[in-house]
Each structure stands twice: as structure tokens, then as C-alpha cells.
mmCIF file of C-alpha atoms in Angstrom:
data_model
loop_
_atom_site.group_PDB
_atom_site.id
_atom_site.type_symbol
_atom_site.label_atom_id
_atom_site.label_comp_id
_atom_site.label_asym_id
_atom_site.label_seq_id
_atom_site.Cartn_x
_atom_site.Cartn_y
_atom_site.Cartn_z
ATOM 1 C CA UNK A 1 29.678 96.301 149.091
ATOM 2 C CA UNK A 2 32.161 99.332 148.844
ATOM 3 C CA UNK A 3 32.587 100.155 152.844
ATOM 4 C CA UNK A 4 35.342 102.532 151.672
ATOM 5 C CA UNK A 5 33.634 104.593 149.521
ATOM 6 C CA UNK A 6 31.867 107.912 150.617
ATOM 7 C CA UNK A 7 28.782 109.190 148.201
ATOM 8 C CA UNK A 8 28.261 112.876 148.282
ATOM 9 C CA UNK A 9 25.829 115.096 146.134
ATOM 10 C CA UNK A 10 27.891 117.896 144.090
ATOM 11 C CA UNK A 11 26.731 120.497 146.754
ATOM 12 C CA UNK A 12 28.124 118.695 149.946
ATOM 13 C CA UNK A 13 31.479 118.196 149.200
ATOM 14 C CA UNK A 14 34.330 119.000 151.228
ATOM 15 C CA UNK A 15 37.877 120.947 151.204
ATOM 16 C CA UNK A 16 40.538 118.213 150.630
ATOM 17 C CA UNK A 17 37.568 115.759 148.216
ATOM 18 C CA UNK A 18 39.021 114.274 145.801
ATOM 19 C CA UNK A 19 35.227 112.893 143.648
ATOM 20 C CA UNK A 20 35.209 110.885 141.056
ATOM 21 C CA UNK A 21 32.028 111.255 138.348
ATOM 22 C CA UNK A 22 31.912 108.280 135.815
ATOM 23 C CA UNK A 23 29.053 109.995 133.429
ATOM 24 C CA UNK A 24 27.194 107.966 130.703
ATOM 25 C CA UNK A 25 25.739 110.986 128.509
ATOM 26 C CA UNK A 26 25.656 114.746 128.517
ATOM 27 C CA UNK A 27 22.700 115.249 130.924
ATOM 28 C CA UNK A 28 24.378 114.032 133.742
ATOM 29 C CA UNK A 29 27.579 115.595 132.682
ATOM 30 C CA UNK A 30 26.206 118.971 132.934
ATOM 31 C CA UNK A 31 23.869 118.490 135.886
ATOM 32 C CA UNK A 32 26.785 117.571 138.009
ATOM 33 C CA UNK A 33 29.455 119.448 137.037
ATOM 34 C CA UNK A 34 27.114 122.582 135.730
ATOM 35 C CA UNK A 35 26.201 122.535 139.889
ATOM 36 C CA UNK A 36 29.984 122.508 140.897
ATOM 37 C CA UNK A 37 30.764 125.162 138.553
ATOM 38 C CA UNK A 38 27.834 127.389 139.687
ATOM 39 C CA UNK A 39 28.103 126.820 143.386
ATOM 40 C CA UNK A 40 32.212 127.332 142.835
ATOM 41 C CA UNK A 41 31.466 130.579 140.748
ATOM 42 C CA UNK A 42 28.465 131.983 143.645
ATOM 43 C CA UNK A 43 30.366 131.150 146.569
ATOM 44 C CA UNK A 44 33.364 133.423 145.419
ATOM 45 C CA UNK A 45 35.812 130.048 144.965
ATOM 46 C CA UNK A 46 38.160 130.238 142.099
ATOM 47 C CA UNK A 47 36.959 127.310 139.524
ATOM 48 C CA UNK A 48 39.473 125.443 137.230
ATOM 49 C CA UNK A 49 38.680 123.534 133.929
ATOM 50 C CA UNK A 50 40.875 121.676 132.469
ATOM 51 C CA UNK A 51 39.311 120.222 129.406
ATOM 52 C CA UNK A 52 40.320 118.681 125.943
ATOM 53 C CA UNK A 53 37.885 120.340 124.101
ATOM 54 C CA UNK A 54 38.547 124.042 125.317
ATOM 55 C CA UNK A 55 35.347 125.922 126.264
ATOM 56 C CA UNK A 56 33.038 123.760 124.481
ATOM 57 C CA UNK A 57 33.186 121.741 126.810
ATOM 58 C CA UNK A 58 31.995 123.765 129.589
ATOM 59 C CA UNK A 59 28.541 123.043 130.625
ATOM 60 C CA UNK A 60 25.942 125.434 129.902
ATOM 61 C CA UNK A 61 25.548 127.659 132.387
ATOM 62 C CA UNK A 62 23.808 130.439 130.696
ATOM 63 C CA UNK A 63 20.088 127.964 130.336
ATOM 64 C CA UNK A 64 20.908 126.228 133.239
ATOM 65 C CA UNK A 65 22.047 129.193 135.665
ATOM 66 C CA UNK A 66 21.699 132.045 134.110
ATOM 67 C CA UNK A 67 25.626 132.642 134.527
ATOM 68 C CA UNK A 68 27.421 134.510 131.847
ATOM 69 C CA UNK A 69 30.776 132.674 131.177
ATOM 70 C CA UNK A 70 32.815 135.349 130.067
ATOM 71 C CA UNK A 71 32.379 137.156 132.689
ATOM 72 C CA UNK A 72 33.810 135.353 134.974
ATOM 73 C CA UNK A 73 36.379 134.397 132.644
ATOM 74 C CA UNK A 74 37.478 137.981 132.372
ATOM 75 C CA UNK A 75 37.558 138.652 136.187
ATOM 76 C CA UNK A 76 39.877 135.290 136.407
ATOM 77 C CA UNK A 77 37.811 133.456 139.018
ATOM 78 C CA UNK A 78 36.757 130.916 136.190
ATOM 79 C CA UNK A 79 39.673 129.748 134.175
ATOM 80 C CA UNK A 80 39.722 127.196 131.060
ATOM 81 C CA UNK A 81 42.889 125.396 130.914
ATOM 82 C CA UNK A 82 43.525 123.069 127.734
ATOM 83 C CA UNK A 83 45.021 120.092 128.667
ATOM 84 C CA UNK A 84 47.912 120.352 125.768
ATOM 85 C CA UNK A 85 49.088 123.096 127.843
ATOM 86 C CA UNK A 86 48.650 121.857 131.583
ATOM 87 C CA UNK A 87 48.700 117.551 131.366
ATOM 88 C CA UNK A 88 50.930 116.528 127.870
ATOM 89 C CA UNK A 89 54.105 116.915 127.016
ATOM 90 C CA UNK A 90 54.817 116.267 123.397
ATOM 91 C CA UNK A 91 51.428 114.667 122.702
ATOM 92 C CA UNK A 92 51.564 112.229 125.520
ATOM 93 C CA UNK A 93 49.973 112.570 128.832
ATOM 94 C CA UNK A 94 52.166 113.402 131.916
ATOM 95 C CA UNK A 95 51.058 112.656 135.049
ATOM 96 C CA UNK A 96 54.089 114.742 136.614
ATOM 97 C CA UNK A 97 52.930 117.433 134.446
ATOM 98 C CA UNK A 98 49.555 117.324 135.454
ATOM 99 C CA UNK A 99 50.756 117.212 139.335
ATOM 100 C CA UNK A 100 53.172 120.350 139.050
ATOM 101 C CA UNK A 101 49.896 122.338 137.247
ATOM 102 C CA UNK A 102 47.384 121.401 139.685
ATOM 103 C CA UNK A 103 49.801 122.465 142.827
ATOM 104 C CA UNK A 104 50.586 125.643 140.511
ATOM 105 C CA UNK A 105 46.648 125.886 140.778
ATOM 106 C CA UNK A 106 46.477 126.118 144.676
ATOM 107 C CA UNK A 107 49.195 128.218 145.330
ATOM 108 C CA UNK A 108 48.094 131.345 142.872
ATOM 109 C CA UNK A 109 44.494 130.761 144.078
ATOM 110 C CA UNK A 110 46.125 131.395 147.729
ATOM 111 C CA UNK A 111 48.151 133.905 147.034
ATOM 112 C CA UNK A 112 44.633 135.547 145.123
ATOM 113 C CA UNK A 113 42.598 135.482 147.754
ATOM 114 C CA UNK A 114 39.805 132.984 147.227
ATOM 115 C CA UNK A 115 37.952 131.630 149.882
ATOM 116 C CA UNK A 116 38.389 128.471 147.822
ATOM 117 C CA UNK A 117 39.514 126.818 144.328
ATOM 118 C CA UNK A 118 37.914 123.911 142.639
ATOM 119 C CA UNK A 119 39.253 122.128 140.184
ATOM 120 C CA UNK A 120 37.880 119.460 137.566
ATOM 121 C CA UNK A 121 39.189 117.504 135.012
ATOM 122 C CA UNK A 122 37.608 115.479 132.344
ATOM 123 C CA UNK A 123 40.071 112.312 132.234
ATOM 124 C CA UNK A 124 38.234 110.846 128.487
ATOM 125 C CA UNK A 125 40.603 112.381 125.719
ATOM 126 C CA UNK A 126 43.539 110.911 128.132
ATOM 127 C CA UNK A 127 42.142 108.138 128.762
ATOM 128 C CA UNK A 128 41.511 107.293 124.898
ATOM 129 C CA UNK A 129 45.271 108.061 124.272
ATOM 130 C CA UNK A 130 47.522 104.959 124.041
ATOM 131 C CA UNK A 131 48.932 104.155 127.228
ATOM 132 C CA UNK A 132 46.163 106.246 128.616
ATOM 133 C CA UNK A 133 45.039 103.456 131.364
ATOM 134 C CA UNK A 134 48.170 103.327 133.390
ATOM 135 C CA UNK A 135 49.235 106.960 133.181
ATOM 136 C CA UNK A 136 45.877 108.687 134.226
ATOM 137 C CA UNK A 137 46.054 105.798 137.210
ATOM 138 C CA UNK A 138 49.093 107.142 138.118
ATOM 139 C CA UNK A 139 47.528 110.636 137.962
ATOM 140 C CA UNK A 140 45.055 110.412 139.983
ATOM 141 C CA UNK A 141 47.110 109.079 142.578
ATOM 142 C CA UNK A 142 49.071 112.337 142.513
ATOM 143 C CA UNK A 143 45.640 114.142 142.611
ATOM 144 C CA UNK A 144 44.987 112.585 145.271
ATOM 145 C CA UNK A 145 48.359 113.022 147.129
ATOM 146 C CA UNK A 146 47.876 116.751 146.030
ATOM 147 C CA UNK A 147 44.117 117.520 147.126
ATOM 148 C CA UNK A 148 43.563 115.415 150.488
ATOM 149 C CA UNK A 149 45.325 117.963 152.622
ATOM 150 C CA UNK A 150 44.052 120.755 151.443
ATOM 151 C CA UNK A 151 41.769 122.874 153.637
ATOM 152 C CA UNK A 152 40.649 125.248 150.519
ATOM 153 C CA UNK A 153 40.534 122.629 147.273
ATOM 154 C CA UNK A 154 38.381 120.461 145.752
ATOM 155 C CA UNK A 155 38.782 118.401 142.667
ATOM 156 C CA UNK A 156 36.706 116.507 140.501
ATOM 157 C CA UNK A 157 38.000 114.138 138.074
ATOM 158 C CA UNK A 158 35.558 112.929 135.289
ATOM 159 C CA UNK A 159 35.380 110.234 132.993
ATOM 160 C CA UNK A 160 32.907 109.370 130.309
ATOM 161 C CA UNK A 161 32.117 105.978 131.183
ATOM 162 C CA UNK A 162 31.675 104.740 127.657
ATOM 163 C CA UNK A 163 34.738 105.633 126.841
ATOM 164 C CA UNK A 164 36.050 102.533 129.362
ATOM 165 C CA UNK A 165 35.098 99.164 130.119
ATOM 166 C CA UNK A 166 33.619 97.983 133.326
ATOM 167 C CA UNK A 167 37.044 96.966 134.509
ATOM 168 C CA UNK A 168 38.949 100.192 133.899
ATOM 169 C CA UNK A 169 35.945 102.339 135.426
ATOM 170 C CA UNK A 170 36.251 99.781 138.942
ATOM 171 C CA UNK A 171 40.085 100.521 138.830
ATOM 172 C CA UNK A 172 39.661 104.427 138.066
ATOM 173 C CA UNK A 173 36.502 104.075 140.955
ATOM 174 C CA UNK A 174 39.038 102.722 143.354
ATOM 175 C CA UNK A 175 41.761 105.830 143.224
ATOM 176 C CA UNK A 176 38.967 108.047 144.788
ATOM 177 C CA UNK A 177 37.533 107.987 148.352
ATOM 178 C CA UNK A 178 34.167 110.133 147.208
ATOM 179 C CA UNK A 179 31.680 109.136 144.591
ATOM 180 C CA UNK A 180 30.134 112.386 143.519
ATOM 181 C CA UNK A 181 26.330 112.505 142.363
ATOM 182 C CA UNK A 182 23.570 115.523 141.541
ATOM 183 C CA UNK A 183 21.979 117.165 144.324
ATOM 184 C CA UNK A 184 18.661 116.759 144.940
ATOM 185 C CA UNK A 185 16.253 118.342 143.340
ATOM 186 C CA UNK A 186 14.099 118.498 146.978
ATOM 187 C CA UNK A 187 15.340 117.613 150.552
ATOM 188 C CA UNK A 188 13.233 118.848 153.487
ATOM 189 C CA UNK A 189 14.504 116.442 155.830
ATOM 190 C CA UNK A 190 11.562 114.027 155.751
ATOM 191 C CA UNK A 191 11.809 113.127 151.591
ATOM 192 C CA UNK A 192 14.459 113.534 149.964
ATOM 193 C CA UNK A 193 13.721 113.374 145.526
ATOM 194 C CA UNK A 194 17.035 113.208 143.166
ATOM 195 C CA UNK A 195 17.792 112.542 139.874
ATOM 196 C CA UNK A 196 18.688 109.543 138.784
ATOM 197 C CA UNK A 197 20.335 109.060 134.936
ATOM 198 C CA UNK A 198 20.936 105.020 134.452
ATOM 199 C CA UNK A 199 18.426 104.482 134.284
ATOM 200 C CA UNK A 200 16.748 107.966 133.821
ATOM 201 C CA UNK A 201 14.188 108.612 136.309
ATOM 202 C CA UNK A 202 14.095 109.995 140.606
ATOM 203 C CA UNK A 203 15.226 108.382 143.504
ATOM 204 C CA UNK A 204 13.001 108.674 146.639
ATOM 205 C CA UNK A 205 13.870 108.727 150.256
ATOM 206 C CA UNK A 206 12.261 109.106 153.259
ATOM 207 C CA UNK A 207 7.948 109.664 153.496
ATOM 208 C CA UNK A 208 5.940 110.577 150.568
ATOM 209 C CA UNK A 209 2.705 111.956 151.965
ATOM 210 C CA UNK A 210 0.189 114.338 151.213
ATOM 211 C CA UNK A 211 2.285 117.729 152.252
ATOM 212 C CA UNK A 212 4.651 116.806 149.722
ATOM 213 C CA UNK A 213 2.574 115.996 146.883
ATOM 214 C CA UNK A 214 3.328 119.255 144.727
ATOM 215 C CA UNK A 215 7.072 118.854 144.920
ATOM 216 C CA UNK A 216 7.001 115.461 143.691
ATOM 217 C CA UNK A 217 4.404 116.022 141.036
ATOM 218 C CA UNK A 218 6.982 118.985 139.707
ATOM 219 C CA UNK A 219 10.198 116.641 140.033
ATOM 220 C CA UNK A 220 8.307 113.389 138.382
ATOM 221 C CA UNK A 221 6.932 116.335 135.266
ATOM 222 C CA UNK A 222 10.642 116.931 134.780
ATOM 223 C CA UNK A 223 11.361 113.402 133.829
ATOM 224 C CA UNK A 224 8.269 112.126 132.577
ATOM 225 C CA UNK A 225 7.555 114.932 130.205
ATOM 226 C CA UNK A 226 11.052 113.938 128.241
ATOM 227 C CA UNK A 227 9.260 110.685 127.068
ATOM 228 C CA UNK A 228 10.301 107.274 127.300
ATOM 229 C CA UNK A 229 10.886 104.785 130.280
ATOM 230 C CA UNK A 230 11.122 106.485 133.855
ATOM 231 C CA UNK A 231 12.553 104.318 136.778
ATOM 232 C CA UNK A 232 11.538 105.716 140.174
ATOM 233 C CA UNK A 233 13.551 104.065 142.737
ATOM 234 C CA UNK A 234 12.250 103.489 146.002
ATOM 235 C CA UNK A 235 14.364 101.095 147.817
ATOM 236 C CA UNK A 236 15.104 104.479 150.757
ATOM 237 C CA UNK A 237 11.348 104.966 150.783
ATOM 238 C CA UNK A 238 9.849 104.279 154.466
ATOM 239 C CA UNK A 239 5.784 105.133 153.561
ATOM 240 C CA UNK A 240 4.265 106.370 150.601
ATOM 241 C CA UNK A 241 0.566 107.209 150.011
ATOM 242 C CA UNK A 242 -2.259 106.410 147.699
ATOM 243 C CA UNK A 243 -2.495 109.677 146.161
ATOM 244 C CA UNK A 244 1.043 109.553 145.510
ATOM 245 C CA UNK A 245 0.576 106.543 143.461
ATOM 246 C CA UNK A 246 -1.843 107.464 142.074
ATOM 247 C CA UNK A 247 -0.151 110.359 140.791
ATOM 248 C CA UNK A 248 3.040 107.880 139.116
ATOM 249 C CA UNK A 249 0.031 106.075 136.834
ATOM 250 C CA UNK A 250 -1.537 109.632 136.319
ATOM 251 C CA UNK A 251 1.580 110.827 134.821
ATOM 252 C CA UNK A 252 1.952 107.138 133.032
ATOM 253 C CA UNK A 253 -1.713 107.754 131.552
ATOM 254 C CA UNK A 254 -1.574 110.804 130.354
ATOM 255 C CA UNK A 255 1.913 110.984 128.411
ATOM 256 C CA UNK A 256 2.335 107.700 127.355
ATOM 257 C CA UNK A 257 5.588 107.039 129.613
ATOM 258 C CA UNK A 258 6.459 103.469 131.030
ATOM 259 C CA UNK A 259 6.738 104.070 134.577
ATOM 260 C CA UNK A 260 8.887 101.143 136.825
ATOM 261 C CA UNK A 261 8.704 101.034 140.155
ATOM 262 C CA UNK A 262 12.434 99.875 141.336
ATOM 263 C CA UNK A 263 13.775 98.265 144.434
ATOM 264 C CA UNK A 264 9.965 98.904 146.297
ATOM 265 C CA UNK A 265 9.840 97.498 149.915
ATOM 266 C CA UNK A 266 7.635 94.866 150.020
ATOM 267 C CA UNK A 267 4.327 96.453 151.263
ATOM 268 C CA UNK A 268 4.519 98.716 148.481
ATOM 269 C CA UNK A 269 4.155 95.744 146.153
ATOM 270 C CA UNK A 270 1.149 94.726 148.308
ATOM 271 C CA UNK A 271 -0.560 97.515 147.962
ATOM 272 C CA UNK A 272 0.117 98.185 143.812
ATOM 273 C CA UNK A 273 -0.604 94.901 143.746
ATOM 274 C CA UNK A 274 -3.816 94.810 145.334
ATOM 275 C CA UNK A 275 -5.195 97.677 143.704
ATOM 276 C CA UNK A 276 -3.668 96.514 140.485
ATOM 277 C CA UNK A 277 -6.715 96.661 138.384
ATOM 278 C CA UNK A 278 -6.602 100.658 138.741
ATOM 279 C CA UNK A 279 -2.770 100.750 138.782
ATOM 280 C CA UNK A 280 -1.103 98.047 136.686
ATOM 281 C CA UNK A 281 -1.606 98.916 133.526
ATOM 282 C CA UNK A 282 0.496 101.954 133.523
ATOM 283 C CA UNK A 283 2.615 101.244 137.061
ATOM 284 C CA UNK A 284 5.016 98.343 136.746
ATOM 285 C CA UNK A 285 7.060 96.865 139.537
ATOM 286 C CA UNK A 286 11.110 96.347 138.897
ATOM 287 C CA UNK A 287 14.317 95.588 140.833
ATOM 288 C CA UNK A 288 16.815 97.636 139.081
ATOM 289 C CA UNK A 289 19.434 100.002 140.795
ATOM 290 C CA UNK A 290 19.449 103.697 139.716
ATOM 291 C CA UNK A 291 22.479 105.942 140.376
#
């Protein structure tokens, strides 16, 4: 239990967050921060990379969004900052280095005009440094100090989580007030459907009925189509009907995917189970935690 904590999608965050994204491969990489970019880049705020790997890095817009980098990078409301240049000095990470950039960063977007800046900063190569633990702690304090006031900024800091052990992620975790996630691929206030990446499937919310049967046939063809084992967690889902389920072994059936049915409230358990001779073989009935 994490009482403290506040869990946002990428697309409600705030002025003055300071997220933290803990990412296990390049899909969810690119999902999340590909959405802060765009929505940073569309909404006329001036977005801020700082990266290790210059723009390789970047997520790609272009298939995702249909966003052409460089042009934005030629007006100068995207800008790619390497971190030799912004967060080491001599080779070594600097967290007052990275402080005096990132309050360099809100002033000139001020002084430009932007309704907003956003900033993100992919912790890993600093992190892998030696020494790397205690100084980007130390840093993200001083993001923190940095961001929380400010009524135009937001900042991501990112992490690839298997560049860490459980016990450095939980101590990175607990420098940062918002957990950051993907947005939803469909929210109409009655379900809600989102990707989910460990393990790779969709978590559901609300009431799957009939009226809603088309979206979540698209959003479960996204993730079932890739192959291999989809988790659909249901632990926020209040009713769900037969033709719904029937839809999760349809998909199971015809492409060969092992579908698990995670965290299901205990009617829903009855009811696969009691029409488990139709169902079974393809549906199967977990307790794992997606995120």
C-alpha cells in the first residue's frame, strides 16, 4: 500500500508533476513518453529531451503520430539536449549541473512564450555510471525542489527498470509523488480499456456491455494479434457480459494466443467457470497484477 503515491496517465498530468516511468522494454517506452512528446508538441508547450543517446533515442513519432521531428526541432519548441552537455561534468554525473540546466530550461521557455515546457529525462546511462545510485537520488531531489512550484513545467524522469534492481527502482519510486502510466486507449466514462505491458495485455474498468463491444474487440486485436500470452486484468471491472467473453476465447481460438483472465471478481469466475466447457480451453483464470 503506497497512500502517498498519485497514478496519472501521460495525458492528465499537471503543471508542477514531477512522474516517474520505470519502463521494462521499448514499447512502453515509446507509448508513454511518444504521448508526452506529442501532446507537449500539439498543445504549443516547449518539450525538452535530455537523452544519452542523442536523437536516437527519441521515440518515433513519425509511425506513431505522424509528427515530423525536425520540424519542430528547427522552430525550437522541441529541443534534444545530450546529457554530456547539460548533467556531467568531466565524465561524471552532476546533480548541481543537472539542477542549474533544468532551471536554465524554465526561465528561456518563459521568457519564449510557451504556454508550457516539459521536460524528460532518461536517468539509465547515469544510473549505470559508477556512483550512479546516490547521485541521480540526489538529482531527483533537486528535480523535484525545481518542478513542484511551477505553474507551467512538467518533468518526467525515466528509468529502464532492468537496468536496476528491485531495491534501487523502490528508492528511485520513492523521490516522486506521481507514477506516470499510458493513457487509455478508450474512456467513455462507463469502461475505461488501457494498456498494460508486464505483463502485456489491457486493463478493464468499469461495465463491459454490449454498446461497447466494438471498442474492445479493436483494443483486445491490438494485443492479441502480436502473438503470445495476453493478460486482461479485470480486478476494476463491475459487470461484464457473455458476448464479451465470448469474444476473449474468440480471439484465443482463432490466433492461437493464451488469454489469462487476472484479478476477476469472483462472479466472473462463476460464470467462466460454469460455462467452462465452451470457454476453458482457450480462457484461463489468473491472479497476477498488470501495470
Amino acid at each position: 500500500m503506497e497512500p502517498w503515491f498519485t497514478r496519472r496517465s501521460v495525458g492528465e498530468l499537471l503543471p508542477g508533476d514531477h512522474a516517474w516511468l520505470s519502463y521494462a522494454d521499448q514499447e512502453e517506452h515509446d507509448h508513454v513518453i511518444g504521448a508526452f512528446v506529442r501532446d507537449g508538441l500539439a498543445g504549443a508547450d516547449k518539450v525538452i529531451y535530455i537523452t544519452g543517446d542523442g536523437p536516437r533515442d527519441l521515440p518515433d513519432l513519425r509511425s506513431r503520430y505522424r509528427l515530423e521531428p525536425e520540424t519542430y526541432l528547427r522552430s525550437g519548441q522541441l529541443a534534444i539536449l545530450p546529457q554530456e552537455e547539460t548533467c556531467l561534468t568531466r565524465g561524471v554525473f552532476d546533480p548541481a549541473r543537472m539542477t542549474t540546466t533544468l532551471r536554465e530550461v524554465l526561465h528561456r521557455a518563459e521568457t519564449e512564450r510557451f504556454r508550457g515546457v516539459r521536460v524528460t529525462v532518461d536517468m539509465t546511462p547515469a544510473f549505470r555510471r559508477s556512483g550512479g545510485r546516490d547521485a541521480v537520488l540526489e538529482c531527483e531531489a533537486r528535480v523535484d525542489a525545481a518542478i513542484s512550484p511551477s505553474t507551467m513545467a512538467i518533468a518526467i524522469c525515466q528509468v529502464d527498470a532492468r537496468s536496476c534492481t528491485p531495491e534501487e527502482l523502490t528508492a528511485l519510486k520513492e523521490r516522486h509523488e506521481v507514477l506516470v502510466g499510458a493513457d487509455p486507449y478508450f474512456d467513455d466514462g462507463v469502461l475505461s480499456i488501457t494498456p498494460t505491458f508486464h505483463p502485456r495485455g489491457l486493463r478493464l474498468s468499469g461495465e463491459l456491455d454490449g454498446a461497447r463491444h466494438a471498442v474492445f474487440a479493436e483494443s483486445l486485436r491490438k494485443v492479441v494479434e502480436r502473438g503470445g500470452e495476453v493478460h486482461l486484468n479485470l480486478a476494476g471491472l463491475r459487470f461484464i457480459d457473455l458476448g464479451a467473453l465470448s469474444m476473449m476465447a474468440g480471439a484465443a481460438m482463432h490466433t492461437g494466443a493464451r488469454v489469462v483472465l487476472d484479478d476477476p471478481a469472483t462472479e466472473l469466475s462463476d460464470i467462466v467457470e460454469l460455462v467452462g466447457s465452451r470457454l476453458l480451453p482457450w480462457l484461463e483464470i489468473g491472479d497476477g497484477e498488470a501495470r
